[in-house]
Short mmCIF file of C-alpha atoms in Angstrom, two decimals:
data_model
loop_
_atom_site.label_atom_id
_atom_site.label_comp_id
_atom_site.label_asym_id
_atom_site.label_seq_id
_atom_site.Cartn_x
_atom_site.Cartn_y
_atom_site.Cartn_z
CA UNK A 1254 22.97 -26.98 -12.68
CA UNK A 1255 19.85 -27.80 -14.49
CA UNK A 1256 19.11 -29.84 -17.53
CA UNK A 1257 17.63 -27.23 -19.69
CA UNK A 1258 18.24 -27.28 -23.36
CA UNK A 1259 21.47 -24.69 -23.22
CA UNK A 1260 20.26 -23.33 -26.64
CA UNK A 1261 17.50 -22.08 -24.63
CA UNK A 1262 19.14 -21.25 -21.51
CA UNK A 1263 21.33 -18.84 -23.56
CA UNK A 1264 18.35 -16.97 -24.48
CA UNK A 1265 16.79 -16.36 -21.06
CA UNK A 1266 17.29 -13.20 -19.27
CA UNK A 1267 16.89 -14.14 -15.57
CA UNK A 1268 16.15 -11.55 -12.77
CA UNK A 1269 18.19 -10.93 -9.79
CA UNK A 1270 16.70 -14.17 -8.35
CA UNK A 1271 17.34 -16.34 -11.50
CA UNK A 1272 14.01 -16.57 -12.44
CA UNK A 1273 11.86 -15.81 -15.58
CA UNK A 1274 8.10 -14.73 -15.31
CA UNK A 1275 5.56 -17.32 -16.63
CA UNK A 1276 2.17 -16.54 -17.69
CA UNK A 1277 -0.40 -19.23 -18.23
CA UNK A 1278 -3.36 -18.80 -20.89
CA UNK A 1279 -6.00 -21.16 -21.47
CA UNK A 1280 -6.03 -22.59 -24.77
CA UNK A 1281 -8.95 -21.66 -26.87
CA UNK A 1282 -10.57 -19.18 -24.72
CA UNK A 1283 -7.19 -17.13 -24.28
CA UNK A 1284 -8.40 -16.66 -20.56
CA UNK A 1285 -4.94 -15.37 -18.77
CA UNK A 1286 -5.24 -17.84 -15.64
CA UNK A 1287 -2.24 -16.81 -13.60
CA UNK A 1288 1.28 -15.43 -13.35
CA UNK A 1289 4.04 -17.24 -11.60
CA UNK A 1290 7.91 -17.83 -11.68
CA UNK A 1291 10.34 -20.34 -13.37
CA UNK A 1292 14.04 -20.94 -12.92
CA UNK A 1293 15.80 -23.08 -15.32
CA UNK A 1294 15.04 -26.21 -13.88
CA UNK A 1295 11.26 -25.39 -13.58
CA UNK A 1296 11.16 -24.48 -17.48
CA UNK A 1297 13.02 -27.85 -18.10
CA UNK A 1298 10.40 -29.69 -16.09
CA UNK A 1299 7.62 -28.00 -17.77
CA UNK A 1300 9.01 -28.36 -21.24
CA UNK A 1301 9.87 -32.19 -20.76
CA UNK A 1302 6.76 -33.16 -18.73
CA UNK A 1303 4.09 -30.83 -20.37
CA UNK A 1304 2.88 -30.20 -16.99
CA UNK A 1305 3.05 -26.48 -15.93
CA UNK A 1306 5.80 -26.48 -13.09
CA UNK A 1307 7.05 -23.44 -11.28
CA UNK A 1308 9.48 -22.17 -8.84
CA UNK A 1309 7.95 -20.78 -5.37
CA UNK A 1310 10.17 -17.82 -4.19
CA UNK A 1311 8.24 -17.92 -0.90
CA UNK A 1312 8.87 -21.77 -0.26
CA UNK A 1313 11.76 -22.02 -2.26
CA UNK A 1314 11.05 -25.11 -3.86
CA UNK A 1315 9.35 -26.59 -7.11
CA UNK A 1316 5.55 -26.83 -7.50
CA UNK A 1317 3.54 -28.77 -10.30
CA UNK A 1318 0.35 -27.08 -10.50
CA UNK A 1319 -2.33 -29.12 -9.27
CA UNK A 1320 0.02 -31.50 -7.31
CA UNK A 1321 -2.34 -30.61 -4.30
CA UNK A 1322 -5.26 -29.35 -5.74
CA UNK A 1323 -5.81 -31.85 -8.78
CA UNK A 1324 -5.96 -28.86 -10.88
CA UNK A 1325 -3.30 -29.64 -13.31
CA UNK A 1326 -1.74 -27.58 -16.30
CA UNK A 1327 -1.70 -29.60 -19.54
CA UNK A 1328 1.03 -27.67 -21.42
CA UNK A 1329 0.35 -27.17 -25.47
CA UNK A 1330 2.88 -24.41 -26.15
CA UNK A 1331 5.68 -22.41 -24.69
CA UNK A 1332 6.86 -19.46 -26.13
CA UNK A 1333 9.67 -16.89 -24.94
CA UNK A 1334 9.27 -13.22 -25.45
CA UNK A 1335 11.49 -10.93 -27.24
CA UNK A 1336 13.28 -9.76 -23.81
CA UNK A 1337 13.86 -13.27 -22.85
CA UNK A 1338 12.57 -12.46 -19.64
CA UNK A 1339 9.16 -14.01 -19.81
CA UNK A 1340 7.44 -17.25 -21.03
CA UNK A 1341 3.80 -17.62 -22.06
CA UNK A 1342 2.32 -21.17 -21.72
CA UNK A 1343 -0.63 -22.15 -23.45
CA UNK A 1344 -2.31 -24.80 -21.51
CA UNK A 1345 -5.48 -26.78 -20.84
CA UNK A 1346 -6.20 -25.86 -17.06
CA UNK A 1347 -8.35 -28.50 -15.14
CA UNK A 1348 -10.71 -26.84 -12.69
CA UNK A 1349 -9.80 -23.60 -10.75
CA UNK A 1350 -6.03 -22.11 -11.80
CA UNK A 1351 -6.45 -19.76 -8.71
CA UNK A 1352 -6.21 -21.10 -5.17
CA UNK A 1353 -8.97 -19.49 -4.11
CA UNK A 1354 -11.12 -21.57 -6.42
CA UNK A 1355 -11.60 -18.78 -9.00
CA UNK A 1356 -11.19 -20.00 -12.58
CA UNK A 1357 -8.44 -17.21 -12.87
CA UNK A 1358 -6.09 -15.20 -10.49
CA UNK A 1359 -7.66 -12.40 -12.43
CA UNK A 1360 -11.37 -13.03 -11.53
CA UNK A 1361 -11.68 -11.10 -8.39
CA UNK A 1362 -10.38 -7.49 -8.10
CA UNK A 1363 -11.46 -5.40 -11.08
CA UNK A 1364 -9.43 -2.13 -10.78
CA UNK A 1365 -10.91 -0.58 -13.82
CA UNK A 1366 -14.17 -1.60 -15.54
CA UNK A 1367 -14.98 -1.15 -19.36
CA UNK A 1368 -16.16 2.12 -20.36
CA UNK A 1369 -19.79 2.94 -20.94
CA UNK B 1349 4.17 10.01 -3.50
CA UNK B 1350 1.96 8.71 -6.19
CA UNK B 1351 -1.43 9.87 -6.92
CA UNK B 1352 -2.68 6.26 -6.79
CA UNK B 1353 -6.09 5.54 -4.96
CA UNK B 1354 -4.71 4.84 -1.48
CA UNK B 1355 -7.45 1.87 -1.52
CA UNK B 1356 -5.65 0.44 -4.37
CA UNK B 1357 -2.24 1.12 -3.26
CA UNK B 1358 -2.89 -0.93 -0.08
CA UNK B 1359 -3.48 -4.08 -2.36
CA UNK B 1360 -0.42 -3.85 -4.29
CA UNK B 1361 2.34 -6.30 -3.32
CA UNK B 1362 5.38 -4.73 -5.03
CA UNK B 1363 8.56 -6.38 -5.78
CA UNK B 1364 12.13 -5.07 -3.97
CA UNK B 1365 11.97 -2.54 -6.81
CA UNK B 1366 8.58 -1.08 -5.92
CA UNK B 1367 7.03 -2.73 -9.25
CA UNK B 1368 4.14 -5.01 -9.96
CA UNK B 1369 4.10 -7.15 -13.23
CA UNK B 1370 1.76 -5.79 -15.84
CA UNK B 1371 0.47 -8.23 -18.48
CA UNK B 1372 -1.40 -6.79 -21.83
CA UNK B 1373 -4.11 -8.84 -23.67
CA UNK B 1374 -5.68 -7.94 -26.69
CA UNK B 1375 -9.55 -7.65 -26.13
CA UNK B 1376 -11.69 -9.96 -28.06
CA UNK B 1377 -8.86 -12.13 -29.38
CA UNK B 1378 -7.42 -13.02 -26.40
CA UNK B 1379 -4.19 -12.46 -27.75
CA UNK B 1380 -1.22 -12.03 -24.89
CA UNK B 1381 0.68 -9.13 -26.20
CA UNK B 1382 3.52 -8.20 -23.78
CA UNK B 1383 4.81 -8.05 -20.23
CA UNK B 1384 6.07 -5.13 -18.62
CA UNK B 1385 6.37 -3.21 -15.15
CA UNK B 1386 4.37 -0.49 -13.45
CA UNK B 1387 4.99 1.36 -10.15
CA UNK B 1388 2.11 3.12 -8.44
CA UNK B 1389 2.57 6.15 -10.56
CA UNK B 1390 2.64 4.16 -13.81
CA UNK B 1391 -0.70 2.38 -12.79
CA UNK B 1392 -2.33 5.67 -11.52
CA UNK B 1393 -1.48 7.10 -15.28
CA UNK B 1394 -2.88 3.83 -16.70
CA UNK B 1395 -6.27 3.95 -14.67
CA UNK B 1396 -6.74 7.54 -15.37
CA UNK B 1397 -5.57 8.16 -19.01
CA UNK B 1398 -6.77 4.43 -20.24
CA UNK B 1399 -3.39 4.43 -21.92
CA UNK B 1400 -0.94 1.56 -21.09
CA UNK B 1401 1.76 3.25 -19.07
CA UNK B 1402 4.81 1.45 -17.89
CA UNK B 1403 7.81 1.89 -16.02
CA UNK B 1404 11.18 1.15 -17.73
CA UNK B 1405 13.69 -0.44 -15.45
CA UNK B 1406 16.52 0.13 -17.71
CA UNK B 1407 15.64 3.76 -18.52
CA UNK B 1408 14.19 4.41 -15.07
CA UNK B 1409 11.37 6.44 -16.62
CA UNK B 1410 7.79 6.29 -17.46
CA UNK B 1411 6.90 5.35 -20.99
CA UNK B 1412 3.31 5.35 -22.58
CA UNK B 1413 2.85 2.48 -24.98
CA UNK B 1414 2.96 3.84 -28.54
CA UNK B 1415 4.47 7.40 -27.52
CA UNK B 1416 7.09 6.93 -30.27
CA UNK B 1417 5.57 3.93 -32.56
CA UNK B 1418 2.19 5.34 -32.40
CA UNK B 1419 1.19 1.56 -31.35
CA UNK B 1420 -1.12 3.04 -28.58
CA UNK B 1421 -2.71 0.65 -26.03
CA UNK B 1422 -6.27 1.63 -25.38
CA UNK B 1423 -7.32 0.08 -22.18
CA UNK B 1424 -10.83 -1.43 -21.46
CA UNK B 1425 -10.17 -3.10 -18.29
CA UNK B 1426 -7.57 -3.49 -15.34
CA UNK B 1427 -7.68 -6.40 -13.04
CA UNK B 1428 -5.51 -7.18 -10.00
CA UNK B 1429 -4.65 -10.82 -9.27
CA UNK B 1430 -5.10 -12.76 -6.10
CA UNK B 1431 -1.53 -12.14 -5.01
CA UNK B 1432 -1.63 -8.38 -5.68
CA UNK B 1433 1.66 -8.66 -7.60
CA UNK B 1434 0.14 -8.52 -11.16
CA UNK B 1435 -1.94 -6.67 -13.22
CA UNK B 1436 -3.83 -7.78 -16.08
CA UNK B 1437 -4.80 -4.96 -19.03
CA UNK B 1438 -7.38 -5.59 -21.45
CA UNK B 1439 -6.92 -3.36 -24.25
CA UNK B 1440 -7.18 -2.44 -27.84
CA UNK B 1441 -3.74 -2.63 -29.16
CA UNK B 1442 -2.93 -0.42 -32.28
CA UNK B 1443 -0.61 -2.29 -34.73
CA UNK B 1444 2.10 -4.17 -33.17
CA UNK B 1445 2.66 -4.49 -29.69
CA UNK B 1446 6.42 -5.57 -29.98
CA UNK B 1447 9.12 -3.30 -30.82
CA UNK B 1448 10.51 -5.76 -33.40
CA UNK B 1449 7.18 -4.96 -35.32
CA UNK B 1450 5.49 -8.44 -34.48
CA UNK B 1451 2.15 -8.57 -33.38
CA UNK B 1452 2.91 -9.65 -29.81
CA UNK B 1453 6.14 -10.13 -28.12
CA UNK B 1454 5.77 -13.78 -28.01
CA UNK B 1455 5.48 -14.64 -31.66
CA UNK B 1456 9.10 -15.31 -32.38
CA UNK B 1457 10.45 -17.92 -30.33
CA UNK B 1458 8.54 -20.88 -29.79
CA UNK B 1459 10.11 -23.33 -27.19
CA UNK B 1460 7.44 -26.28 -27.18
CA UNK B 1461 4.85 -26.71 -29.94
CA UNK B 1462 1.75 -28.42 -29.56
CA UNK B 1463 1.61 -32.08 -29.30
CA UNK B 1464 1.03 -34.35 -32.64
#
């Protein structure tokens, strides 16, 4: 049982694992930093602490972004999409968002570049 | 069997349904417009046509964004994240990205606002 506000919990459309997708975006620049997952408790912790907090499917535990790297996400806004299955976090990201050391998780692999 | 370039297909980490997440972002403004899903064929079509093309889990079919609304997504860049499970599309979105008529799917429901 999560402490998430029931008025919010009622609007979530979770996947079969009980999770919603979470996209983190840098405030100001608009860079899309990363995509991860949250259950109700991770969303509750994010909303109440204003630190980006996710649920790791592989490790089956909560993780606060930056808890080991120091690259914390200060959360300014959280928005739920029209389907209720994705949240958008507008954050101030300290340092690299990606575990590889890249600024964002989308920096390294360009599948299609801008047309000439 | 999809026509997706095997060198790309090999880098994808699909979920149990065979899908990767796809986040669409407006070029220039950086607005995060929507989140949807792609299988290999939807990604192949997106890369080759430069029109945002997704896979609908509920309808079990492909859909080209704007095919009914006229609100087409012209795709400028496609990037794969470090995990291989999410693509970021940088697009020019004609009109509203959201089926509700909102510019983005994240406009209507603010769970947490900016601190005073």
